[in-house]
PDB file of C-alpha atoms in Angstrom:
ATOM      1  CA  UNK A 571      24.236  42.977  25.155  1.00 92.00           C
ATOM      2  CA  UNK A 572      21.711  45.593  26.181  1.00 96.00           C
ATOM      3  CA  UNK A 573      20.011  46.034  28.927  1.00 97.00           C
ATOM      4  CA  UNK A 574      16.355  47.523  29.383  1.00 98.00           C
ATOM      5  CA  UNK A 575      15.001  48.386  33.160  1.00 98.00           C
ATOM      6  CA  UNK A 576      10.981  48.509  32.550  1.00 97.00           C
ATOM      7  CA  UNK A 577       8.090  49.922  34.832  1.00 97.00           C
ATOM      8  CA  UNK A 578       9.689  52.520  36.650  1.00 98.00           C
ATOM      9  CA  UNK A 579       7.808  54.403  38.307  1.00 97.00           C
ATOM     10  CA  UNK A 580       9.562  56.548  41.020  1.00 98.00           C
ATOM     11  CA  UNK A 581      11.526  59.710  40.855  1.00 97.00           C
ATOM     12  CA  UNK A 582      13.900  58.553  43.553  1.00 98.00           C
ATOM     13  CA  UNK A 583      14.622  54.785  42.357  1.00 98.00           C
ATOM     14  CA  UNK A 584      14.533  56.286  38.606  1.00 98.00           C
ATOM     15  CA  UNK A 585      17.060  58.531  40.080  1.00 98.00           C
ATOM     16  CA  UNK A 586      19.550  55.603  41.277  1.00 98.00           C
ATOM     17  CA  UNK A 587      18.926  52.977  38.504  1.00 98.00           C
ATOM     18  CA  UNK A 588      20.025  55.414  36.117  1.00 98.00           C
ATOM     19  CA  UNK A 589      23.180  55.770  37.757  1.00 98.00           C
ATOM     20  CA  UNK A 590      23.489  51.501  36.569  1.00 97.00           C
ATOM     21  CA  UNK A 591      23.669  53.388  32.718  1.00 97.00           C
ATOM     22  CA  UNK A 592      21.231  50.520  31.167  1.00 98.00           C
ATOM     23  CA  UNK A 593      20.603  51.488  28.087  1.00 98.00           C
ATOM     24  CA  UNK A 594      17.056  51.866  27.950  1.00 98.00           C
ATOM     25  CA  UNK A 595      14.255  52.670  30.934  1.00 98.00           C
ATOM     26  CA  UNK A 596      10.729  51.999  30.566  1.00 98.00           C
ATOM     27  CA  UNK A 597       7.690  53.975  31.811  1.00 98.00           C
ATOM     28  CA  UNK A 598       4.577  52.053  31.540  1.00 97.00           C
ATOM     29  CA  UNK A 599       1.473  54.454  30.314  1.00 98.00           C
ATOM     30  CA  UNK A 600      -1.478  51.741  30.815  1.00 96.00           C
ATOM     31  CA  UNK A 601      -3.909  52.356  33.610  1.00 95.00           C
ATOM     32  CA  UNK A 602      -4.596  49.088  34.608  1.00 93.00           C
ATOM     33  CA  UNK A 603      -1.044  48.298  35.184  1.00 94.00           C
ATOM     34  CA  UNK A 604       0.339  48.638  38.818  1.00 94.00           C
ATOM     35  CA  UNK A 605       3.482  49.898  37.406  1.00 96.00           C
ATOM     36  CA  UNK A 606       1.084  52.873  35.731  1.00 97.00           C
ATOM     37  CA  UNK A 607       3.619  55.991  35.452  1.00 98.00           C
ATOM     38  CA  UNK A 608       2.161  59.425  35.692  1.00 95.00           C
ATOM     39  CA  UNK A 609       5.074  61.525  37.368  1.00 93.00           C
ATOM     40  CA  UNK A 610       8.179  63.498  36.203  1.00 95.00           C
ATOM     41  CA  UNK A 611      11.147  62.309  34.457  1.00 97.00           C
ATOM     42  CA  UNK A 612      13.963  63.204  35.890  1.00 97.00           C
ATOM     43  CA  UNK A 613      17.047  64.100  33.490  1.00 96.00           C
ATOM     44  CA  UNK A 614      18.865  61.314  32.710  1.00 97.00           C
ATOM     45  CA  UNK A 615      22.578  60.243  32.114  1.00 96.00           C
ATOM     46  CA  UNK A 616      23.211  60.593  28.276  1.00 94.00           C
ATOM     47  CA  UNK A 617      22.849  57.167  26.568  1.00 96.00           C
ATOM     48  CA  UNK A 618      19.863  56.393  28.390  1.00 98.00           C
ATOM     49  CA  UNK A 619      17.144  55.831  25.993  1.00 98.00           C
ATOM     50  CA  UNK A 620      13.433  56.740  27.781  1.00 98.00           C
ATOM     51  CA  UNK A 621      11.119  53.824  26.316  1.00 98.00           C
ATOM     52  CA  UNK A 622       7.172  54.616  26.872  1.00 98.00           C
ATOM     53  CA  UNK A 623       5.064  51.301  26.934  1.00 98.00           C
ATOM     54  CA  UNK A 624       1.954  51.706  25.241  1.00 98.00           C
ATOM     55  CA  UNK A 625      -1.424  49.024  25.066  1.00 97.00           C
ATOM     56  CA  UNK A 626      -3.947  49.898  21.982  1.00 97.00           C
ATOM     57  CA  UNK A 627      -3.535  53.323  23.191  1.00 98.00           C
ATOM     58  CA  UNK A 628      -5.136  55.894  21.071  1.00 98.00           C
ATOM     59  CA  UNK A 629      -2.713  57.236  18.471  1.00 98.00           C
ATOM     60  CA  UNK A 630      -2.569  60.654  19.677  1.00 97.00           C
ATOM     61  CA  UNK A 631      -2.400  60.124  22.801  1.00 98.00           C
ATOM     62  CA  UNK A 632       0.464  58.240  22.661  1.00 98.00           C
ATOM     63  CA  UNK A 633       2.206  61.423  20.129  1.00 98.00           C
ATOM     64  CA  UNK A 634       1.133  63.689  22.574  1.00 98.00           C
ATOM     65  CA  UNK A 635       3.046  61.692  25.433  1.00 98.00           C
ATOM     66  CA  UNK A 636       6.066  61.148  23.623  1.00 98.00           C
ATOM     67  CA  UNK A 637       6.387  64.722  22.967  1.00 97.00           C
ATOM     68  CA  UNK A 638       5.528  65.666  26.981  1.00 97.00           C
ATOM     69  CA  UNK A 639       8.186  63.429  27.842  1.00 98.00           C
ATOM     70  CA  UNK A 640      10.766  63.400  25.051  1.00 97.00           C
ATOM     71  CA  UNK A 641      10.341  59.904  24.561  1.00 98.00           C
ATOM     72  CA  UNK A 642      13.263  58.353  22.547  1.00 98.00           C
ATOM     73  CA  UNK A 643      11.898  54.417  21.787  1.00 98.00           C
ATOM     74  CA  UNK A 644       7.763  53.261  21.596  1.00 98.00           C
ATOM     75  CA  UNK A 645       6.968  49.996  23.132  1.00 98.00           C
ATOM     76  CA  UNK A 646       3.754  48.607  21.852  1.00 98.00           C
ATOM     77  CA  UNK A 647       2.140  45.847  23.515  1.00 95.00           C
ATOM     78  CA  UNK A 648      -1.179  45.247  22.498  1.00 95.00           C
ATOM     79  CA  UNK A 649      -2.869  44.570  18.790  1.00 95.00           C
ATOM     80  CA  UNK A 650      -1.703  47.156  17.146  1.00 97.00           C
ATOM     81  CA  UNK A 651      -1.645  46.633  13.542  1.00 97.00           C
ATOM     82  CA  UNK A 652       0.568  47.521  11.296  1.00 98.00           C
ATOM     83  CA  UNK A 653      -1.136  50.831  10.013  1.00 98.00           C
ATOM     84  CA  UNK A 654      -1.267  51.850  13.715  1.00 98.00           C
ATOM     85  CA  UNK A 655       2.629  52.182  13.584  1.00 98.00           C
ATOM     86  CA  UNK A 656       3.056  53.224   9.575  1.00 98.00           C
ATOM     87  CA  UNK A 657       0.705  56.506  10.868  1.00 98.00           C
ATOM     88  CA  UNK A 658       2.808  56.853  14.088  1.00 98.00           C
ATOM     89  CA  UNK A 659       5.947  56.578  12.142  1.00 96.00           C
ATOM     90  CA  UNK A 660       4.426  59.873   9.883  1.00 97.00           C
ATOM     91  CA  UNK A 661       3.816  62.002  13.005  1.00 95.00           C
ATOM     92  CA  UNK A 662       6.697  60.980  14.550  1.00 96.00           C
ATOM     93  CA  UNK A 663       9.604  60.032  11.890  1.00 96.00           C
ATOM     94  CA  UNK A 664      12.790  59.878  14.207  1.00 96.00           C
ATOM     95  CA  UNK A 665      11.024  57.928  17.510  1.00 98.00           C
ATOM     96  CA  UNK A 666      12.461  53.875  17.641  1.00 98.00           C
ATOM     97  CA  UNK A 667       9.392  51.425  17.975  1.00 98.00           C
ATOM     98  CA  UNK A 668       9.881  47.982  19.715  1.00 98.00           C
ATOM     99  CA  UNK A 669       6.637  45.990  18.922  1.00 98.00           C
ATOM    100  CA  UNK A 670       5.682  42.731  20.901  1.00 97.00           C
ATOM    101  CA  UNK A 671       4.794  39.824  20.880  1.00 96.00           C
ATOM    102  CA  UNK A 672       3.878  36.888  23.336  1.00 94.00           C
ATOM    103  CA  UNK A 673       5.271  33.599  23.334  1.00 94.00           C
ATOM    104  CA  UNK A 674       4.341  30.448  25.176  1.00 87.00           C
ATOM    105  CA  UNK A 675       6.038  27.233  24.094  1.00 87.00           C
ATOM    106  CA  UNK A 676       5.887  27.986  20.538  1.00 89.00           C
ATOM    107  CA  UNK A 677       4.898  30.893  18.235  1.00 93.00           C
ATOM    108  CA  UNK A 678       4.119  31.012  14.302  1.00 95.00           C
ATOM    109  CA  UNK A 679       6.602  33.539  13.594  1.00 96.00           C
ATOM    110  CA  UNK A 680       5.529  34.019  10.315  1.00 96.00           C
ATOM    111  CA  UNK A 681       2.854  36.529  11.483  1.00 95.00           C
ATOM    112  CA  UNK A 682       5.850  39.352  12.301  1.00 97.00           C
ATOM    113  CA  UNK A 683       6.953  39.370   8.212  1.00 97.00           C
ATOM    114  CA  UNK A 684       4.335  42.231   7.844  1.00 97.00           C
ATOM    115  CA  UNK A 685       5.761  44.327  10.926  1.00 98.00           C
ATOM    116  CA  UNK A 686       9.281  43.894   9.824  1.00 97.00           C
ATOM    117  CA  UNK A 687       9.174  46.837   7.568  1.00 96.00           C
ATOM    118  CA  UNK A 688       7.899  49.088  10.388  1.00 97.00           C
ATOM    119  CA  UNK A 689       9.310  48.568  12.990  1.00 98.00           C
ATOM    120  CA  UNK A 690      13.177  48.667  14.278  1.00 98.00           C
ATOM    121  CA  UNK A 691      13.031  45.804  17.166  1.00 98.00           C
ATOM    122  CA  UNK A 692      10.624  42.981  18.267  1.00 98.00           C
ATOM    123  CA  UNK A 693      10.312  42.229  21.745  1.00 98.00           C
ATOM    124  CA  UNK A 694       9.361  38.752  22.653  1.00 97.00           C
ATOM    125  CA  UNK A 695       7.666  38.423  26.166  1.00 95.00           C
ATOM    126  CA  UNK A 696       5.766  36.081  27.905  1.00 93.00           C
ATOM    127  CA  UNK A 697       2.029  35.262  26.622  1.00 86.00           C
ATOM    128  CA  UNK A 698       0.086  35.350  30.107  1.00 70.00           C
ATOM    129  CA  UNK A 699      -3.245  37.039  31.936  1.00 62.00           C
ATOM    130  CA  UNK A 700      -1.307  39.862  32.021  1.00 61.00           C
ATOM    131  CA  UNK A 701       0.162  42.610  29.384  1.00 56.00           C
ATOM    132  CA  UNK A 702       3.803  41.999  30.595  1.00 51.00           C
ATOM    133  CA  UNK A 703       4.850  41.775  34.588  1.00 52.00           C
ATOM    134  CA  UNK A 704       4.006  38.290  35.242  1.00 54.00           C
ATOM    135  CA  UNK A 705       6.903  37.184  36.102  1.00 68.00           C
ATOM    136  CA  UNK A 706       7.932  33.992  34.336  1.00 85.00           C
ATOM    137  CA  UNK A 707       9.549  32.614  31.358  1.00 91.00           C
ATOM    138  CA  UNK A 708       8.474  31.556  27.861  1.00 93.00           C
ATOM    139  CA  UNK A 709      10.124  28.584  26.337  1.00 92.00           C
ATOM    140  CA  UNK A 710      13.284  30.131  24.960  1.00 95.00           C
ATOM    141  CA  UNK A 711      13.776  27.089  22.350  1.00 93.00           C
ATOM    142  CA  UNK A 712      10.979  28.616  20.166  1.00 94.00           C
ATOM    143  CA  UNK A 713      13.408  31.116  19.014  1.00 96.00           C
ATOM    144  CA  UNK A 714      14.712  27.800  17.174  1.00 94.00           C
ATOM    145  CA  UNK A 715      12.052  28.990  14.661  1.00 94.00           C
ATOM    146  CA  UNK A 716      12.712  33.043  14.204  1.00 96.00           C
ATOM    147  CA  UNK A 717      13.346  33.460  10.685  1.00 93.00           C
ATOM    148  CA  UNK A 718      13.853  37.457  10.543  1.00 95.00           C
ATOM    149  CA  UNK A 719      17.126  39.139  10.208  1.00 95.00           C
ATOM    150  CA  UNK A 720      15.396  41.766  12.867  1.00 97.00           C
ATOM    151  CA  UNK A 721      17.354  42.552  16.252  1.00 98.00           C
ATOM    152  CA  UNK A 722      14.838  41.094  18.989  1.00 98.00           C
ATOM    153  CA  UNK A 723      14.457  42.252  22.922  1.00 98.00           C
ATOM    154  CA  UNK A 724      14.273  39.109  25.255  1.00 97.00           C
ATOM    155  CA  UNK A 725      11.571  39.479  28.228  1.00 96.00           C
ATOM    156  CA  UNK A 726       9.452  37.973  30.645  1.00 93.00           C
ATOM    157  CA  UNK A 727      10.450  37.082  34.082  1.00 93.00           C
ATOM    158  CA  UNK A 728      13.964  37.742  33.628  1.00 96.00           C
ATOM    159  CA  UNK A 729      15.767  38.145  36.836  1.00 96.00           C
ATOM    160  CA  UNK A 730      18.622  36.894  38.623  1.00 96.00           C
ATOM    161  CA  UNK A 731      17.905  33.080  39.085  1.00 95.00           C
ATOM    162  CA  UNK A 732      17.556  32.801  35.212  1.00 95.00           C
ATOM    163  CA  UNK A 733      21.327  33.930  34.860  1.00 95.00           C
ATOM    164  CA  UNK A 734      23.281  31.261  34.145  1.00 94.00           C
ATOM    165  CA  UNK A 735      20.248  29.530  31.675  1.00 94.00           C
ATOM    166  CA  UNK A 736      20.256  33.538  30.345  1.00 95.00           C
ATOM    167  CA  UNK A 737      24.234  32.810  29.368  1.00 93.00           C
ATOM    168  CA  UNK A 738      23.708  29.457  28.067  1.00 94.00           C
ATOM    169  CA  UNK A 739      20.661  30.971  25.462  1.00 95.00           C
ATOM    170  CA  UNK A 740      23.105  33.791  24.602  1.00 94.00           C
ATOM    171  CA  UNK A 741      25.858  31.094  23.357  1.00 93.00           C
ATOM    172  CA  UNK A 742      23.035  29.391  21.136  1.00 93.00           C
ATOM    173  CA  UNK A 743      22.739  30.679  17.506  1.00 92.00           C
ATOM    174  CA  UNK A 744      18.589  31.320  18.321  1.00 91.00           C
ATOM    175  CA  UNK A 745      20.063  33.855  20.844  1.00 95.00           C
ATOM    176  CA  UNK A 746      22.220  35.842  17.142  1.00 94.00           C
ATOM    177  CA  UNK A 747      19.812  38.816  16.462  1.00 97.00           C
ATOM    178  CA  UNK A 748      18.978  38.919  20.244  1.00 97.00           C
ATOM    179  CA  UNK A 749      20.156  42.813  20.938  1.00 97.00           C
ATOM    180  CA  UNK A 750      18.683  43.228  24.367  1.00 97.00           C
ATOM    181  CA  UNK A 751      17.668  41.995  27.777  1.00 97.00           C
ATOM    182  CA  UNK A 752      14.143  43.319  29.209  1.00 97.00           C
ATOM    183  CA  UNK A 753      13.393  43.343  33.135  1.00 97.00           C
ATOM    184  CA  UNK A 754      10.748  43.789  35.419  1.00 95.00           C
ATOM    185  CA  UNK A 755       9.204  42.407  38.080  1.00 93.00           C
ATOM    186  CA  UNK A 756      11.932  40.075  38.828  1.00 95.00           C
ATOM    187  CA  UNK A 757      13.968  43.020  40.125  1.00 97.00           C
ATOM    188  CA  UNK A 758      11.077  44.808  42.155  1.00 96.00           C
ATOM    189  CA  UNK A 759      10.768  45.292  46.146  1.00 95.00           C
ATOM    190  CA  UNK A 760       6.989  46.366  45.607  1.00 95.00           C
ATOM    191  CA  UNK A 761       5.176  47.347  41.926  1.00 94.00           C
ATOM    192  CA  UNK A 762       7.468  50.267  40.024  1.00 96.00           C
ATOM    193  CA  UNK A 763      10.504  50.034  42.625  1.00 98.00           C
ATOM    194  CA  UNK A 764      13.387  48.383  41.640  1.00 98.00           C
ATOM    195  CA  UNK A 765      16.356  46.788  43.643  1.00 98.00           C
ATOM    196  CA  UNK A 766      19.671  48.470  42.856  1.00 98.00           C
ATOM    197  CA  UNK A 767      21.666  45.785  44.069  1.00 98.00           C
ATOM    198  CA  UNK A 768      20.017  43.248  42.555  1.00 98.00           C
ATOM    199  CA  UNK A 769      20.263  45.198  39.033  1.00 98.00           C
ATOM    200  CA  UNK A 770      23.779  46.002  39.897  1.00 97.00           C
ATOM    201  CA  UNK A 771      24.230  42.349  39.751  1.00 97.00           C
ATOM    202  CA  UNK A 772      22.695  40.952  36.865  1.00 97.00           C
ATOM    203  CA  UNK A 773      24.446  44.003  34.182  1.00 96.00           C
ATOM    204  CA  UNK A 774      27.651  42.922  35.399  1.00 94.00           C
ATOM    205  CA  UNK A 775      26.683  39.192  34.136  1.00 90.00           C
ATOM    206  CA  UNK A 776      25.005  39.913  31.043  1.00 85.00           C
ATOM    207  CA  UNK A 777      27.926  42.866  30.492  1.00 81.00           C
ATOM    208  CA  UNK A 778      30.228  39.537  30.965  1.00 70.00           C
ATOM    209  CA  UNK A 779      28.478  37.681  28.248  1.00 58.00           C
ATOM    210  CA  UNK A 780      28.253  40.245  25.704  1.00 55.00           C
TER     211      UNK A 780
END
């Protein structure tokens, strides 16, 4: 199982969760998020994958970004339709794109069949006031209902109390094309700073699961 670390922020606690090796780290470019990054990236350990989070951003913006920052993966999580990402995917061939979607207690999944072609993961979050960071769970049974063959990112208010229902999903056949674990806020001291102990923690039981 994978493991994504989202809204970093700081060069110092980027520094030290990247020394956990999850596979992916986020950077949230969305002003109106506390978790808002505008600093430097520091080099990374090789298999880290930088992920840039991205809300009906204009499209060149976001190109220009992922080429300041040599951003591996695209997060989209706003409306973006689905000739939003066929032009991104011209400028920028070779970048991964994780598009979202929110999720209460139950979701039509009928409307990702147009995406599917797109894109190379859905991420399924909680549907809240917020774009992401609130901090609590969606239903995980609606994944009864996912009917693509597309690996899926599982988010929203992830963090260690949720373990042991987190290993009980990942035995259930909804949890199959599930290729990744997304965390937050769960793991935070303060907006954009993470706990390393805390993260420490939870790899080792997803890691256990896998």
């Amino acid at each position: 199982m994978k493991l994504k670390v989202c809204g970093m922020k700081f060069i110092e606690n980027i520094q030290q969760v990247a020394e956990l090796k999850p596979d992916y780290l986020g950077f949230i470019f969305y002003e109106k998020s506390p978790r808002n990054f505008e600093g430097i990236i520091p080099e990374l350990p090789k298999g880290i994958k930088k992920v840039g989070v991205f809300v009906n951003e204009y499209l060149e913006i976001v190109v220009s970004l992922i080429e300041e920052y040599q951003l591996e993966t695209v997060q989209l999580h706003g409306d973006e339709p689905v000739e939003y990402i066929q032009k991104l995917k011209e400028y920028l061939p070779k970048v991964e794109i994780i598009k979202v979607f929110g999720i209460k207690d139950e979701f039509n999944f009928e409307v990702l069949e147009s995406y599917e072609e797109v894109v190379d993961y859905f991420l399924f979050d909680t549907k809240g006031k917020e774009r992401g960071g609130n901090g609590v769970t969606f239903n995980w049974q609606a994944l009864r209902d996912y009917n693509s063959t597309k690996p899926f990112f599982l988010s929203g208010g992830i963090g260690l109390e949720e373990v042991g229902e987190l290993q009980s999903f990942l035995k259930r056949k909804e949890s199959q094309y599930c290729y990744a674990i997304d965390v937050n806020s769960k793991f935070e001291t303060k907006p954009g700073v993470k706990s390393v102990k805390e993260l420490k923690k939870f790899k080792k039981s997803i890691s256990q699961n896998s």
